[in-house]
Each structure stands twice: as C-alpha cells, then as structure tokens.
Amino acid sequence: MNDMAKSPKLMALLKLIDDLGENAYWPQIVNKANNYGLKFIELRPLLEYALKKGYVREEGEIYVINVKIKR
C-alpha cells in the first residue's frame, strides 16, 4: 500500500488541489482547506511532502496534480 492510501490528510489535500484545478494557488488552498477537513497548520508540510514525492508539481504559482486521484 502506498503512502497516499495510508494518509487521509494527504488524500484530502490532493483532492482539494484537483478540485480547484487552475485555481489551485496557495491562497485558494488555504481558503478551502477547512472544507476538506484540513487545518492551516497541516497544509505546508503536506504540500511540501506531496511536491517531494511527485504527487503535485508547481507551475508558476499554481499547484497541479501529477497522479490519478481515486474518488
């Protein structure tokens, strides 16, 4: 089992970014995080982890999903 499946918080962040689409820039992620059960303090470490693992990439100021998300 991969770490995405083990971490509901990581999955929530990836779903949030995926749902925001072309509007997935940091202020929007912060504004919508609570709707996905994420706290502000969790966001930066989760996002940095997702970037490091290659689940997300940064294009300019927008975050883009690099993996298929199960719904």
PDB file of N, CA and C in Angstrom:
ATOM      1  N   MET A   1       0.851  -1.185   0.000  1.00  0.00           N
ATOM      2  CA  MET A   1       0.000   0.000   0.000  1.00  0.00           C
ATOM      3  C   MET A   1       0.892   1.243   0.000  1.00  0.00           C
ATOM      4  N   ASN A   2       0.585   2.195  -0.876  1.00  0.00           N
ATOM      5  CA  ASN A   2       1.426   3.395  -0.929  1.00  0.00           C
ATOM      6  C   ASN A   2       1.023   4.405   0.142  1.00  0.00           C
ATOM      7  N   ASP A   3       1.846   5.425   0.331  1.00  0.00           N
ATOM      8  CA  ASP A   3       1.593   6.388   1.395  1.00  0.00           C
ATOM      9  C   ASP A   3       0.375   7.262   1.134  1.00  0.00           C
ATOM     10  N   MET A   4      -0.044   7.425  -0.129  1.00  0.00           N
ATOM     11  CA  MET A   4      -1.263   8.187  -0.408  1.00  0.00           C
ATOM     12  C   MET A   4      -2.459   7.482   0.207  1.00  0.00           C
ATOM     13  N   ALA A   5      -2.536   6.177   0.051  1.00  0.00           N
ATOM     14  CA  ALA A   5      -3.665   5.413   0.566  1.00  0.00           C
ATOM     15  C   ALA A   5      -3.661   5.386   2.096  1.00  0.00           C
ATOM     16  N   LYS A   6      -2.485   5.508   2.709  1.00  0.00           N
ATOM     17  CA  LYS A   6      -2.374   5.453   4.161  1.00  0.00           C
ATOM     18  C   LYS A   6      -2.709   6.781   4.829  1.00  0.00           C
ATOM     19  N   SER A   7      -2.647   7.874   4.095  1.00  0.00           N
ATOM     20  CA  SER A   7      -2.802   9.190   4.703  1.00  0.00           C
ATOM     21  C   SER A   7      -4.066   9.904   4.214  1.00  0.00           C
ATOM     22  N   PRO A   8      -5.103   9.898   5.039  1.00  0.00           N
ATOM     23  CA  PRO A   8      -6.322  10.611   4.648  1.00  0.00           C
ATOM     24  C   PRO A   8      -6.090  12.115   4.472  1.00  0.00           C
ATOM     25  N   LYS A   9      -5.187  12.683   5.250  1.00  0.00           N
ATOM     26  CA  LYS A   9      -4.904  14.123   5.126  1.00  0.00           C
ATOM     27  C   LYS A   9      -4.240  14.422   3.782  1.00  0.00           C
ATOM     28  N   LEU A  10      -3.306  13.586   3.378  1.00  0.00           N
ATOM     29  CA  LEU A  10      -2.655  13.766   2.082  1.00  0.00           C
ATOM     30  C   LEU A  10      -3.678  13.617   0.954  1.00  0.00           C
ATOM     31  N   MET A  11      -4.534  12.615   1.060  1.00  0.00           N
ATOM     32  CA  MET A  11      -5.575  12.423   0.038  1.00  0.00           C
ATOM     33  C   MET A  11      -6.504  13.628  -0.017  1.00  0.00           C
ATOM     34  N   ALA A  12      -6.850  14.172   1.135  1.00  0.00           N
ATOM     35  CA  ALA A  12      -7.711  15.352   1.181  1.00  0.00           C
ATOM     36  C   ALA A  12      -7.050  16.533   0.480  1.00  0.00           C
ATOM     37  N   LEU A  13      -5.754  16.725   0.721  1.00  0.00           N
ATOM     38  CA  LEU A  13      -5.033  17.812   0.055  1.00  0.00           C
ATOM     39  C   LEU A  13      -5.010  17.605  -1.453  1.00  0.00           C
ATOM     40  N   LEU A  14      -4.738  16.390  -1.893  1.00  0.00           N
ATOM     41  CA  LEU A  14      -4.696  16.116  -3.334  1.00  0.00           C
ATOM     42  C   LEU A  14      -6.066  16.314  -3.976  1.00  0.00           C
ATOM     43  N   LYS A  15      -7.120  15.907  -3.296  1.00  0.00           N
ATOM     44  CA  LYS A  15      -8.477  16.127  -3.815  1.00  0.00           C
ATOM     45  C   LYS A  15      -8.786  17.620  -3.891  1.00  0.00           C
ATOM     46  N   LEU A  16      -8.388  18.357  -2.870  1.00  0.00           N
ATOM     47  CA  LEU A  16      -8.582  19.807  -2.858  1.00  0.00           C
ATOM     48  C   LEU A  16      -7.901  20.454  -4.054  1.00  0.00           C
ATOM     49  N   ILE A  17      -6.648  20.120  -4.274  1.00  0.00           N
ATOM     50  CA  ILE A  17      -5.899  20.695  -5.400  1.00  0.00           C
ATOM     51  C   ILE A  17      -6.540  20.289  -6.721  1.00  0.00           C
ATOM     52  N   ASP A  18      -6.926  19.038  -6.821  1.00  0.00           N
ATOM     53  CA  ASP A  18      -7.577  18.549  -8.034  1.00  0.00           C
ATOM     54  C   ASP A  18      -8.896  19.286  -8.279  1.00  0.00           C
ATOM     55  N   ASP A  19      -9.685  19.462  -7.236  1.00  0.00           N
ATOM     56  CA  ASP A  19     -10.976  20.150  -7.359  1.00  0.00           C
ATOM     57  C   ASP A  19     -10.808  21.625  -7.735  1.00  0.00           C
ATOM     58  N   LEU A  20      -9.770  22.259  -7.229  1.00  0.00           N
ATOM     59  CA  LEU A  20      -9.534  23.671  -7.561  1.00  0.00           C
ATOM     60  C   LEU A  20      -9.065  23.849  -9.001  1.00  0.00           C
ATOM     61  N   GLY A  21      -8.429  22.821  -9.558  1.00  0.00           N
ATOM     62  CA  GLY A  21      -7.975  22.897 -10.947  1.00  0.00           C
ATOM     63  C   GLY A  21      -7.044  24.064 -11.171  1.00  0.00           C
ATOM     64  N   GLU A  22      -7.365  24.897 -12.163  1.00  0.00           N
ATOM     65  CA  GLU A  22      -6.480  26.015 -12.499  1.00  0.00           C
ATOM     66  C   GLU A  22      -6.481  27.113 -11.437  1.00  0.00           C
ATOM     67  N   ASN A  23      -7.328  26.993 -10.434  1.00  0.00           N
ATOM     68  CA  ASN A  23      -7.344  27.959  -9.331  1.00  0.00           C
ATOM     69  C   ASN A  23      -6.608  27.453  -8.100  1.00  0.00           C
ATOM     70  N   ALA A  24      -5.781  26.421  -8.254  1.00  0.00           N
ATOM     71  CA  ALA A  24      -5.092  25.809  -7.117  1.00  0.00           C
ATOM     72  C   ALA A  24      -3.820  26.566  -6.775  1.00  0.00           C
ATOM     73  N   TYR A  25      -3.975  27.797  -6.362  1.00  0.00           N
ATOM     74  CA  TYR A  25      -2.834  28.567  -5.888  1.00  0.00           C
ATOM     75  C   TYR A  25      -2.961  28.693  -4.368  1.00  0.00           C
ATOM     76  N   TRP A  26      -1.872  29.007  -3.701  1.00  0.00           N
ATOM     77  CA  TRP A  26      -1.792  28.925  -2.249  1.00  0.00           C
ATOM     78  C   TRP A  26      -2.961  29.604  -1.517  1.00  0.00           C
ATOM     79  N   PRO A  27      -3.324  30.858  -1.806  1.00  0.00           N
ATOM     80  CA  PRO A  27      -4.433  31.472  -1.061  1.00  0.00           C
ATOM     81  C   PRO A  27      -5.754  30.689  -1.194  1.00  0.00           C
ATOM     82  N   GLN A  28      -6.025  30.134  -2.355  1.00  0.00           N
ATOM     83  CA  GLN A  28      -7.256  29.352  -2.541  1.00  0.00           C
ATOM     84  C   GLN A  28      -7.188  28.037  -1.765  1.00  0.00           C
ATOM     85  N   ILE A  29      -6.029  27.412  -1.748  1.00  0.00           N
ATOM     86  CA  ILE A  29      -5.856  26.175  -0.978  1.00  0.00           C
ATOM     87  C   ILE A  29      -6.118  26.463   0.499  1.00  0.00           C
ATOM     88  N   VAL A  30      -5.558  27.553   1.002  1.00  0.00           N
ATOM     89  CA  VAL A  30      -5.764  27.939   2.400  1.00  0.00           C
ATOM     90  C   VAL A  30      -7.248  28.213   2.658  1.00  0.00           C
ATOM     91  N   ASN A  31      -7.900  28.941   1.761  1.00  0.00           N
ATOM     92  CA  ASN A  31      -9.309  29.294   1.949  1.00  0.00           C
ATOM     93  C   ASN A  31     -10.235  28.082   1.956  1.00  0.00           C
ATOM     94  N   LYS A  32      -9.930  27.073   1.172  1.00  0.00           N
ATOM     95  CA  LYS A  32     -10.805  25.905   1.030  1.00  0.00           C
ATOM     96  C   LYS A  32     -10.425  24.728   1.924  1.00  0.00           C
ATOM     97  N   ALA A  33      -9.278  24.796   2.574  1.00  0.00           N
ATOM     98  CA  ALA A  33      -8.759  23.655   3.336  1.00  0.00           C
ATOM     99  C   ALA A  33      -9.751  23.122   4.366  1.00  0.00           C
ATOM    100  N   ASN A  34     -10.407  24.000   5.081  1.00  0.00           N
ATOM    101  CA  ASN A  34     -11.339  23.577   6.120  1.00  0.00           C
ATOM    102  C   ASN A  34     -12.471  22.725   5.551  1.00  0.00           C
ATOM    103  N   ASN A  35     -12.872  23.008   4.318  1.00  0.00           N
ATOM    104  CA  ASN A  35     -13.937  22.228   3.671  1.00  0.00           C
ATOM    105  C   ASN A  35     -13.512  20.776   3.431  1.00  0.00           C
ATOM    106  N   TYR A  36     -12.226  20.513   3.469  1.00  0.00           N
ATOM    107  CA  TYR A  36     -11.680  19.172   3.224  1.00  0.00           C
ATOM    108  C   TYR A  36     -11.135  18.552   4.512  1.00  0.00           C
ATOM    109  N   GLY A  37     -11.457  19.173   5.643  1.00  0.00           N
ATOM    110  CA  GLY A  37     -11.026  18.648   6.937  1.00  0.00           C
ATOM    111  C   GLY A  37      -9.565  18.894   7.247  1.00  0.00           C
ATOM    112  N   LEU A  38      -8.973  19.884   6.581  1.00  0.00           N
ATOM    113  CA  LEU A  38      -7.560  20.196   6.782  1.00  0.00           C
ATOM    114  C   LEU A  38      -7.415  21.482   7.585  1.00  0.00           C
ATOM    115  N   LYS A  39      -6.447  21.495   8.489  1.00  0.00           N
ATOM    116  CA  LYS A  39      -6.150  22.690   9.265  1.00  0.00           C
ATOM    117  C   LYS A  39      -5.010  23.437   8.590  1.00  0.00           C
ATOM    118  N   PHE A  40      -5.003  24.743   8.755  1.00  0.00           N
ATOM    119  CA  PHE A  40      -3.968  25.576   8.146  1.00  0.00           C
ATOM    120  C   PHE A  40      -2.568  25.078   8.488  1.00  0.00           C
ATOM    121  N   ILE A  41      -2.367  24.723   9.743  1.00  0.00           N
ATOM    122  CA  ILE A  41      -1.033  24.304  10.197  1.00  0.00           C
ATOM    123  C   ILE A  41      -0.552  23.029   9.490  1.00  0.00           C
ATOM    124  N   GLU A  42      -1.471  22.232   8.965  1.00  0.00           N
ATOM    125  CA  GLU A  42      -1.114  20.985   8.278  1.00  0.00           C
ATOM    126  C   GLU A  42      -0.742  21.199   6.815  1.00  0.00           C
ATOM    127  N   LEU A  43      -1.175  22.296   6.242  1.00  0.00           N
ATOM    128  CA  LEU A  43      -1.085  22.473   4.797  1.00  0.00           C
ATOM    129  C   LEU A  43       0.335  22.494   4.249  1.00  0.00           C
ATOM    130  N   ARG A  44       1.179  23.342   4.786  1.00  0.00           N
ATOM    131  CA  ARG A  44       2.526  23.499   4.226  1.00  0.00           C
ATOM    132  C   ARG A  44       3.319  22.188   4.282  1.00  0.00           C
ATOM    133  N   PRO A  45       3.351  21.484   5.433  1.00  0.00           N
ATOM    134  CA  PRO A  45       4.091  20.212   5.446  1.00  0.00           C
ATOM    135  C   PRO A  45       3.502  19.179   4.478  1.00  0.00           C
ATOM    136  N   LEU A  46       2.180  19.111   4.388  1.00  0.00           N
ATOM    137  CA  LEU A  46       1.556  18.172   3.448  1.00  0.00           C
ATOM    138  C   LEU A  46       1.895  18.524   2.007  1.00  0.00           C
ATOM    139  N   LEU A  47       1.833  19.803   1.687  1.00  0.00           N
ATOM    140  CA  LEU A  47       2.131  20.240   0.327  1.00  0.00           C
ATOM    141  C   LEU A  47       3.597  19.989  -0.019  1.00  0.00           C
ATOM    142  N   GLU A  48       4.490  20.277   0.901  1.00  0.00           N
ATOM    143  CA  GLU A  48       5.914  20.025   0.662  1.00  0.00           C
ATOM    144  C   GLU A  48       6.168  18.530   0.460  1.00  0.00           C
ATOM    145  N   TYR A  49       5.504  17.693   1.224  1.00  0.00           N
ATOM    146  CA  TYR A  49       5.642  16.242   1.074  1.00  0.00           C
ATOM    147  C   TYR A  49       5.122  15.797  -0.293  1.00  0.00           C
ATOM    148  N   ALA A  50       3.957  16.313  -0.677  1.00  0.00           N
ATOM    149  CA  ALA A  50       3.370  15.952  -1.973  1.00  0.00           C
ATOM    150  C   ALA A  50       4.280  16.392  -3.126  1.00  0.00           C
ATOM    151  N   LEU A  51       4.885  17.551  -3.005  1.00  0.00           N
ATOM    152  CA  LEU A  51       5.826  18.028  -4.030  1.00  0.00           C
ATOM    153  C   LEU A  51       7.058  17.124  -4.085  1.00  0.00           C
ATOM    154  N   LYS A  52       7.605  16.792  -2.917  1.00  0.00           N
ATOM    155  CA  LYS A  52       8.806  15.957  -2.841  1.00  0.00           C
ATOM    156  C   LYS A  52       8.560  14.575  -3.451  1.00  0.00           C
ATOM    157  N   LYS A  53       7.376  14.006  -3.189  1.00  0.00           N
ATOM    158  CA  LYS A  53       7.045  12.677  -3.689  1.00  0.00           C
ATOM    159  C   LYS A  53       6.614  12.690  -5.159  1.00  0.00           C
ATOM    160  N   GLY A  54       6.375  13.883  -5.708  1.00  0.00           N
ATOM    161  CA  GLY A  54       5.977  13.978  -7.105  1.00  0.00           C
ATOM    162  C   GLY A  54       4.481  13.834  -7.335  1.00  0.00           C
ATOM    163  N   TYR A  55       3.687  13.883  -6.263  1.00  0.00           N
ATOM    164  CA  TYR A  55       2.232  13.794  -6.404  1.00  0.00           C
ATOM    165  C   TYR A  55       1.659  15.087  -6.979  1.00  0.00           C
ATOM    166  N   VAL A  56       2.378  16.163  -6.726  1.00  0.00           N
ATOM    167  CA  VAL A  56       1.962  17.504  -7.154  1.00  0.00           C
ATOM    168  C   VAL A  56       3.183  18.182  -7.757  1.00  0.00           C
ATOM    169  N   ARG A  57       2.942  19.042  -8.727  1.00  0.00           N
ATOM    170  CA  ARG A  57       4.031  19.872  -9.253  1.00  0.00           C
ATOM    171  C   ARG A  57       3.558  21.321  -9.227  1.00  0.00           C
ATOM    172  N   GLU A  58       4.518  22.207  -9.212  1.00  0.00           N
ATOM    173  CA  GLU A  58       4.202  23.629  -9.176  1.00  0.00           C
ATOM    174  C   GLU A  58       4.476  24.222 -10.550  1.00  0.00           C
ATOM    175  N   GLU A  59       3.478  24.865 -11.098  1.00  0.00           N
ATOM    176  CA  GLU A  59       3.606  25.554 -12.389  1.00  0.00           C
ATOM    177  C   GLU A  59       3.334  27.025 -12.146  1.00  0.00           C
ATOM    178  N   GLY A  60       4.401  27.787 -12.040  1.00  0.00           N
ATOM    179  CA  GLY A  60       4.235  29.188 -11.664  1.00  0.00           C
ATOM    180  C   GLY A  60       3.771  29.228 -10.224  1.00  0.00           C
ATOM    181  N   GLU A  61       2.614  29.800  -9.980  1.00  0.00           N
ATOM    182  CA  GLU A  61       2.068  29.866  -8.624  1.00  0.00           C
ATOM    183  C   GLU A  61       0.937  28.868  -8.423  1.00  0.00           C
ATOM    184  N   ILE A  62       0.687  28.032  -9.407  1.00  0.00           N
ATOM    185  CA  ILE A  62      -0.430  27.083  -9.355  1.00  0.00           C
ATOM    186  C   ILE A  62       0.109  25.679  -9.105  1.00  0.00           C
ATOM    187  N   TYR A  63      -0.584  24.944  -8.259  1.00  0.00           N
ATOM    188  CA  TYR A  63      -0.227  23.551  -7.981  1.00  0.00           C
ATOM    189  C   TYR A  63      -1.079  22.640  -8.851  1.00  0.00           C
ATOM    190  N   VAL A  64      -0.446  21.636  -9.442  1.00  0.00           N
ATOM    191  CA  VAL A  64      -1.103  20.737 -10.382  1.00  0.00           C
ATOM    192  C   VAL A  64      -0.873  19.301  -9.911  1.00  0.00           C
ATOM    193  N   ILE A  65      -1.935  18.497  -9.977  1.00  0.00           N
ATOM    194  CA  ILE A  65      -1.856  17.083  -9.589  1.00  0.00           C
ATOM    195  C   ILE A  65      -1.069  16.293 -10.646  1.00  0.00           C
ATOM    196  N   ASN A  66      -0.193  15.428 -10.168  1.00  0.00           N
ATOM    197  CA  ASN A  66       0.633  14.585 -11.039  1.00  0.00           C
ATOM    198  C   ASN A  66       0.199  13.129 -11.014  1.00  0.00           C
ATOM    199  N   VAL A  67      -0.823  12.801 -10.234  1.00  0.00           N
ATOM    200  CA  VAL A  67      -1.266  11.420 -10.068  1.00  0.00           C
ATOM    201  C   VAL A  67      -2.777  11.327 -10.250  1.00  0.00           C
ATOM    202  N   LYS A  68      -3.260  10.124 -10.493  1.00  0.00           N
ATOM    203  CA  LYS A  68      -4.700   9.916 -10.586  1.00  0.00           C
ATOM    204  C   LYS A  68      -5.269   9.798  -9.174  1.00  0.00           C
ATOM    205  N   ILE A  69      -6.349  10.521  -8.923  1.00  0.00           N
ATOM    206  CA  ILE A  69      -6.987  10.540  -7.618  1.00  0.00           C
ATOM    207  C   ILE A  69      -8.212   9.621  -7.647  1.00  0.00           C
ATOM    208  N   LYS A  70      -8.292   8.700  -6.682  1.00  0.00           N
ATOM    209  CA  LYS A  70      -9.481   7.850  -6.558  1.00  0.00           C
ATOM    210  C   LYS A  70     -10.576   8.642  -5.881  1.00  0.00           C
ATOM    211  N   ARG A  71     -11.751   8.559  -6.405  1.00  0.00           N
ATOM    212  CA  ARG A  71     -12.904   9.283  -5.823  1.00  0.00           C
ATOM    213  C   ARG A  71     -13.843   8.331  -5.152  1.00  0.00           C
TER     214      ARG A  71
END
